[in-house]
C-alpha cells in the first residue's frame, strides 16, 4: 500500500458559474482501521481560496500551518490577499523544494478571482500542477470519483446545482472505497462568501 493511501481520504473540486466547490470525506484511518470520523481535510486560506489535502495526515496538518504562514507573510508584504493562481504557484514551489524527501500529500486548490472567475488546480506530491476546466480529484478513490464526475458534470452549474452534483458524486464514490467515507463536507465559494454544509453517508 502506498504511503499516500495510509490514512485514506477523498477530495474533489469542481467549477460552476461564477462559483467553485470543494469537498472531502471526514474519515481518518490507519489503513482499514477507522480512527476518527471528523478529520477535516479542507482548509480556508483566504475568503476566496481553499485547499484540500489528501495523503498522510501528519503532513496534511503540517503543510496547512506552513501555507497559512506564507500567505500571512504575503499579505503583510503586499497589503493584499493572494490570488488563486499565485497560491497554486506557492504550493507547487513548496512541494518541489522538498522533492527529495517530499510531503506525502496530493493538494487540490479551489478559488474564486476578484472577477468571480473560478479556478481549480491539483498537484502530485512533488508539485507538478494540473489546471483542468471542469473538475479535479485526489485521494484513495480517485478512479471512482473521476467516473461519476464525468457522468454528472455540466458546464455553468449554479451554486445549488453544484452542491447537489458534488454531493452525489462524492457519496457514490466513497461508498465503493473502504478507506474513505464516514460523512462529508462540501464548501461552495461564491462572490457572496463561502457556504459550507456537512452531509451524512454510510457509517460502515
mmCIF file of C-alpha atoms in Angstrom:
data_model
loop_
_atom_site.group_PDB
_atom_site.id
_atom_site.type_symbol
_atom_site.label_atom_id
_atom_site.label_comp_id
_atom_site.label_asym_id
_atom_site.label_seq_id
_atom_site.Cartn_x
_atom_site.Cartn_y
_atom_site.Cartn_z
ATOM 1 C CA UNK A 1 0.000 0.000 0.000
ATOM 2 C CA UNK A 2 1.260 3.474 -0.904
ATOM 3 C CA UNK A 3 2.009 5.833 1.999
ATOM 4 C CA UNK A 4 -0.412 8.263 0.307
ATOM 5 C CA UNK A 5 -3.204 5.749 0.992
ATOM 6 C CA UNK A 6 -2.210 5.025 4.618
ATOM 7 C CA UNK A 7 -4.801 7.358 6.205
ATOM 8 C CA UNK A 8 -7.364 7.269 3.376
ATOM 9 C CA UNK A 9 -9.458 10.144 2.078
ATOM 10 C CA UNK A 10 -11.261 11.578 -0.935
ATOM 11 C CA UNK A 11 -11.189 15.170 -2.215
ATOM 12 C CA UNK A 12 -12.811 16.806 -5.223
ATOM 13 C CA UNK A 13 -13.091 20.335 -6.647
ATOM 14 C CA UNK A 14 -15.474 21.413 -9.397
ATOM 15 C CA UNK A 15 -16.154 24.608 -11.334
ATOM 16 C CA UNK A 16 -19.565 26.251 -11.630
ATOM 17 C CA UNK A 17 -20.997 29.501 -12.962
ATOM 18 C CA UNK A 18 -19.292 32.307 -11.009
ATOM 19 C CA UNK A 19 -18.685 29.784 -8.219
ATOM 20 C CA UNK A 20 -16.428 26.886 -7.330
ATOM 21 C CA UNK A 21 -16.852 23.951 -4.962
ATOM 22 C CA UNK A 22 -14.523 21.717 -2.987
ATOM 23 C CA UNK A 23 -15.491 18.735 -0.863
ATOM 24 C CA UNK A 24 -13.943 15.883 1.096
ATOM 25 C CA UNK A 25 -14.846 12.970 3.309
ATOM 26 C CA UNK A 26 -14.253 13.076 7.086
ATOM 27 C CA UNK A 27 -12.622 9.706 7.782
ATOM 28 C CA UNK A 28 -9.184 9.323 9.365
ATOM 29 C CA UNK A 29 -7.875 5.784 9.399
ATOM 30 C CA UNK A 30 -4.818 3.606 9.759
ATOM 31 C CA UNK A 31 -5.256 1.553 6.614
ATOM 32 C CA UNK A 32 -8.593 -0.252 7.134
ATOM 33 C CA UNK A 33 -8.912 0.677 10.820
ATOM 34 C CA UNK A 34 -11.026 3.799 11.390
ATOM 35 C CA UNK A 35 -9.538 6.171 13.979
ATOM 36 C CA UNK A 36 -11.763 9.258 13.681
ATOM 37 C CA UNK A 37 -14.838 10.369 11.747
ATOM 38 C CA UNK A 38 -14.409 14.161 11.997
ATOM 39 C CA UNK A 39 -10.986 14.744 10.428
ATOM 40 C CA UNK A 40 -11.123 17.827 8.205
ATOM 41 C CA UNK A 41 -9.009 17.777 5.052
ATOM 42 C CA UNK A 42 -10.087 21.157 3.623
ATOM 43 C CA UNK A 43 -8.612 24.383 4.985
ATOM 44 C CA UNK A 44 -9.528 28.029 4.258
ATOM 45 C CA UNK A 45 -6.595 30.183 3.128
ATOM 46 C CA UNK A 46 -8.377 33.446 2.286
ATOM 47 C CA UNK A 47 -12.042 34.424 1.903
ATOM 48 C CA UNK A 48 -11.963 33.031 -1.654
ATOM 49 C CA UNK A 49 -9.331 30.285 -1.599
ATOM 50 C CA UNK A 50 -9.491 26.832 -0.008
ATOM 51 C CA UNK A 51 -7.117 23.893 -0.197
ATOM 52 C CA UNK A 52 -7.907 20.238 0.311
ATOM 53 C CA UNK A 53 -5.116 17.783 1.022
ATOM 54 C CA UNK A 54 -5.301 14.015 0.690
ATOM 55 C CA UNK A 55 -2.466 11.836 1.890
ATOM 56 C CA UNK A 56 -0.541 11.364 5.136
ATOM 57 C CA UNK A 57 -2.480 13.090 7.928
ATOM 58 C CA UNK A 58 0.592 14.429 9.758
ATOM 59 C CA UNK A 59 1.874 16.067 6.579
ATOM 60 C CA UNK A 60 -1.582 17.498 5.883
ATOM 61 C CA UNK A 61 -1.660 19.305 9.239
ATOM 62 C CA UNK A 62 1.965 20.464 8.998
ATOM 63 C CA UNK A 63 1.594 21.848 5.487
ATOM 64 C CA UNK A 64 -1.633 23.646 6.434
ATOM 65 C CA UNK A 65 0.283 25.656 9.043
ATOM 66 C CA UNK A 66 3.154 26.339 6.640
ATOM 67 C CA UNK A 67 0.813 27.577 3.897
ATOM 68 C CA UNK A 68 -1.093 29.860 6.261
ATOM 69 C CA UNK A 69 2.219 31.316 7.496
ATOM 70 C CA UNK A 70 3.365 32.033 3.925
ATOM 71 C CA UNK A 71 0.014 33.588 2.987
ATOM 72 C CA UNK A 72 0.038 35.820 6.061
ATOM 73 C CA UNK A 73 3.577 36.965 5.240
ATOM 74 C CA UNK A 74 2.473 37.698 1.657
ATOM 75 C CA UNK A 75 -0.456 39.779 2.913
ATOM 76 C CA UNK A 76 1.818 41.766 5.259
ATOM 77 C CA UNK A 77 4.310 42.480 2.471
ATOM 78 C CA UNK A 78 1.880 43.164 -0.384
ATOM 79 C CA UNK A 79 -1.062 44.534 1.617
ATOM 80 C CA UNK A 80 -3.497 42.376 -0.395
ATOM 81 C CA UNK A 81 -4.786 38.830 -0.490
ATOM 82 C CA UNK A 82 -3.110 36.245 -2.676
ATOM 83 C CA UNK A 83 -4.810 35.346 -5.951
ATOM 84 C CA UNK A 84 -5.735 31.699 -6.571
ATOM 85 C CA UNK A 85 -3.143 31.328 -9.355
ATOM 86 C CA UNK A 86 -0.401 32.768 -7.146
ATOM 87 C CA UNK A 87 -1.387 30.467 -4.296
ATOM 88 C CA UNK A 88 -1.222 27.437 -6.600
ATOM 89 C CA UNK A 89 2.278 28.518 -7.651
ATOM 90 C CA UNK A 90 3.270 28.838 -3.981
ATOM 91 C CA UNK A 91 2.045 25.323 -3.169
ATOM 92 C CA UNK A 92 3.832 23.917 -6.211
ATOM 93 C CA UNK A 93 7.093 25.619 -5.210
ATOM 94 C CA UNK A 94 6.889 24.440 -1.590
ATOM 95 C CA UNK A 95 6.300 20.853 -2.709
ATOM 96 C CA UNK A 96 9.046 20.896 -5.344
ATOM 97 C CA UNK A 97 11.701 22.224 -2.987
ATOM 98 C CA UNK A 98 11.066 19.160 -0.791
ATOM 99 C CA UNK A 99 11.169 16.761 -3.744
ATOM 100 C CA UNK A 100 13.990 14.606 -2.323
ATOM 101 C CA UNK A 101 12.088 13.990 0.929
ATOM 102 C CA UNK A 102 8.575 15.007 -0.106
ATOM 103 C CA UNK A 103 5.414 15.840 1.747
ATOM 104 C CA UNK A 104 3.180 12.809 1.171
ATOM 105 C CA UNK A 105 0.116 14.753 0.085
ATOM 106 C CA UNK A 106 -1.986 15.434 -3.001
ATOM 107 C CA UNK A 107 -3.305 19.011 -2.820
ATOM 108 C CA UNK A 108 -6.465 20.264 -4.517
ATOM 109 C CA UNK A 109 -6.942 24.033 -4.702
ATOM 110 C CA UNK A 110 -10.228 25.849 -5.329
ATOM 111 C CA UNK A 111 -10.524 29.597 -5.573
ATOM 112 C CA UNK A 112 -12.500 32.477 -6.995
ATOM 113 C CA UNK A 113 -10.843 35.544 -8.535
ATOM 114 C CA UNK A 114 -11.964 39.098 -7.799
ATOM 115 C CA UNK A 115 -13.939 38.991 -11.060
ATOM 116 C CA UNK A 116 -15.769 35.825 -9.987
ATOM 117 C CA UNK A 117 -13.824 33.512 -12.308
ATOM 118 C CA UNK A 118 -13.484 30.005 -10.788
ATOM 119 C CA UNK A 119 -10.052 28.382 -10.536
ATOM 120 C CA UNK A 120 -9.167 24.799 -9.616
ATOM 121 C CA UNK A 121 -5.818 23.078 -9.572
ATOM 122 C CA UNK A 122 -4.276 19.841 -8.392
ATOM 123 C CA UNK A 123 -0.754 18.507 -7.980
ATOM 124 C CA UNK A 124 1.217 15.399 -7.238
ATOM 125 C CA UNK A 125 3.499 15.134 -4.211
ATOM 126 C CA UNK A 126 6.386 16.996 -5.919
ATOM 127 C CA UNK A 127 4.249 19.886 -7.125
ATOM 128 C CA UNK A 128 3.605 19.127 -10.818
ATOM 129 C CA UNK A 129 0.459 21.218 -11.435
ATOM 130 C CA UNK A 130 -2.693 20.401 -13.347
ATOM 131 C CA UNK A 131 -5.285 23.111 -14.106
ATOM 132 C CA UNK A 132 -8.413 21.482 -15.589
ATOM 133 C CA UNK A 133 -11.510 23.202 -16.980
ATOM 134 C CA UNK A 134 -14.107 21.084 -15.188
ATOM 135 C CA UNK A 135 -13.175 19.108 -12.055
ATOM 136 C CA UNK A 136 -10.229 17.517 -10.288
ATOM 137 C CA UNK A 137 -9.956 14.699 -7.749
ATOM 138 C CA UNK A 138 -7.450 13.306 -5.265
ATOM 139 C CA UNK A 139 -7.268 10.560 -2.651
ATOM 140 C CA UNK A 140 -7.808 6.837 -2.433
ATOM 141 C CA UNK A 141 -10.980 6.670 -4.551
ATOM 142 C CA UNK A 142 -9.815 8.857 -7.448
ATOM 143 C CA UNK A 143 -10.904 6.317 -10.135
ATOM 144 C CA UNK A 144 -14.417 6.180 -8.620
ATOM 145 C CA UNK A 145 -14.639 9.980 -8.384
ATOM 146 C CA UNK A 146 -13.424 10.500 -11.947
ATOM 147 C CA UNK A 147 -16.039 8.087 -13.251
ATOM 148 C CA UNK A 148 -19.052 9.656 -11.562
ATOM 149 C CA UNK A 149 -17.842 13.229 -12.131
ATOM 150 C CA UNK A 150 -17.522 12.603 -15.867
ATOM 151 C CA UNK A 151 -21.132 11.405 -15.846
ATOM 152 C CA UNK A 152 -22.679 14.182 -13.729
ATOM 153 C CA UNK A 153 -20.594 17.262 -14.523
ATOM 154 C CA UNK A 154 -22.122 20.022 -16.650
ATOM 155 C CA UNK A 155 -20.828 23.476 -17.517
ATOM 156 C CA UNK A 156 -22.082 26.642 -15.781
ATOM 157 C CA UNK A 157 -23.807 24.998 -12.811
ATOM 158 C CA UNK A 158 -25.457 27.375 -10.341
ATOM 159 C CA UNK A 159 -24.236 27.178 -6.709
ATOM 160 C CA UNK A 160 -27.133 24.994 -5.528
ATOM 161 C CA UNK A 161 -26.831 22.699 -8.541
ATOM 162 C CA UNK A 162 -23.076 22.485 -7.988
ATOM 163 C CA UNK A 163 -23.671 21.421 -4.380
ATOM 164 C CA UNK A 164 -26.092 18.697 -5.449
ATOM 165 C CA UNK A 165 -23.779 17.344 -8.170
ATOM 166 C CA UNK A 166 -20.695 17.347 -5.917
ATOM 167 C CA UNK A 167 -22.566 15.693 -3.055
ATOM 168 C CA UNK A 168 -23.941 12.904 -5.232
ATOM 169 C CA UNK A 169 -20.554 12.309 -6.901
ATOM 170 C CA UNK A 170 -18.683 12.128 -3.598
ATOM 171 C CA UNK A 171 -21.246 9.880 -1.902
ATOM 172 C CA UNK A 172 -21.349 7.487 -4.853
ATOM 173 C CA UNK A 173 -17.541 7.264 -4.911
ATOM 174 C CA UNK A 174 -16.796 6.833 -1.191
ATOM 175 C CA UNK A 175 -19.475 4.133 -0.845
ATOM 176 C CA UNK A 176 -17.265 1.994 -3.076
ATOM 177 C CA UNK A 177 -13.986 2.689 -1.237
ATOM 178 C CA UNK A 178 -13.062 1.101 2.107
ATOM 179 C CA UNK A 179 -10.544 3.835 3.027
ATOM 180 C CA UNK A 180 -12.818 6.880 2.786
ATOM 181 C CA UNK A 181 -16.296 7.965 3.798
ATOM 182 C CA UNK A 182 -17.971 8.380 7.228
ATOM 183 C CA UNK A 183 -19.581 11.693 6.277
ATOM 184 C CA UNK A 184 -18.507 14.554 4.044
ATOM 185 C CA UNK A 185 -18.081 18.319 3.983
ATOM 186 C CA UNK A 186 -18.936 20.485 0.969
ATOM 187 C CA UNK A 187 -17.789 24.102 0.524
ATOM 188 C CA UNK A 188 -19.231 26.315 -2.219
ATOM 189 C CA UNK A 189 -17.286 29.561 -2.805
ATOM 190 C CA UNK A 190 -19.292 32.383 -4.390
ATOM 191 C CA UNK A 191 -18.830 36.140 -4.698
ATOM 192 C CA UNK A 192 -21.026 36.478 -1.593
ATOM 193 C CA UNK A 193 -18.908 34.167 0.577
ATOM 194 C CA UNK A 194 -18.327 30.521 1.439
ATOM 195 C CA UNK A 195 -21.298 28.225 2.080
ATOM 196 C CA UNK A 196 -20.392 25.067 3.995
ATOM 197 C CA UNK A 197 -22.594 22.024 4.574
ATOM 198 C CA UNK A 198 -21.946 18.624 6.102
ATOM 199 C CA UNK A 199 -23.622 15.575 4.619
ATOM 200 C CA UNK A 200 -24.146 12.136 6.079
ATOM 201 C CA UNK A 201 -23.257 8.908 4.344
ATOM 202 C CA UNK A 202 -22.959 5.213 5.164
ATOM 203 C CA UNK A 203 -21.361 4.539 8.557
ATOM 204 C CA UNK A 204 -19.635 1.264 7.726
#
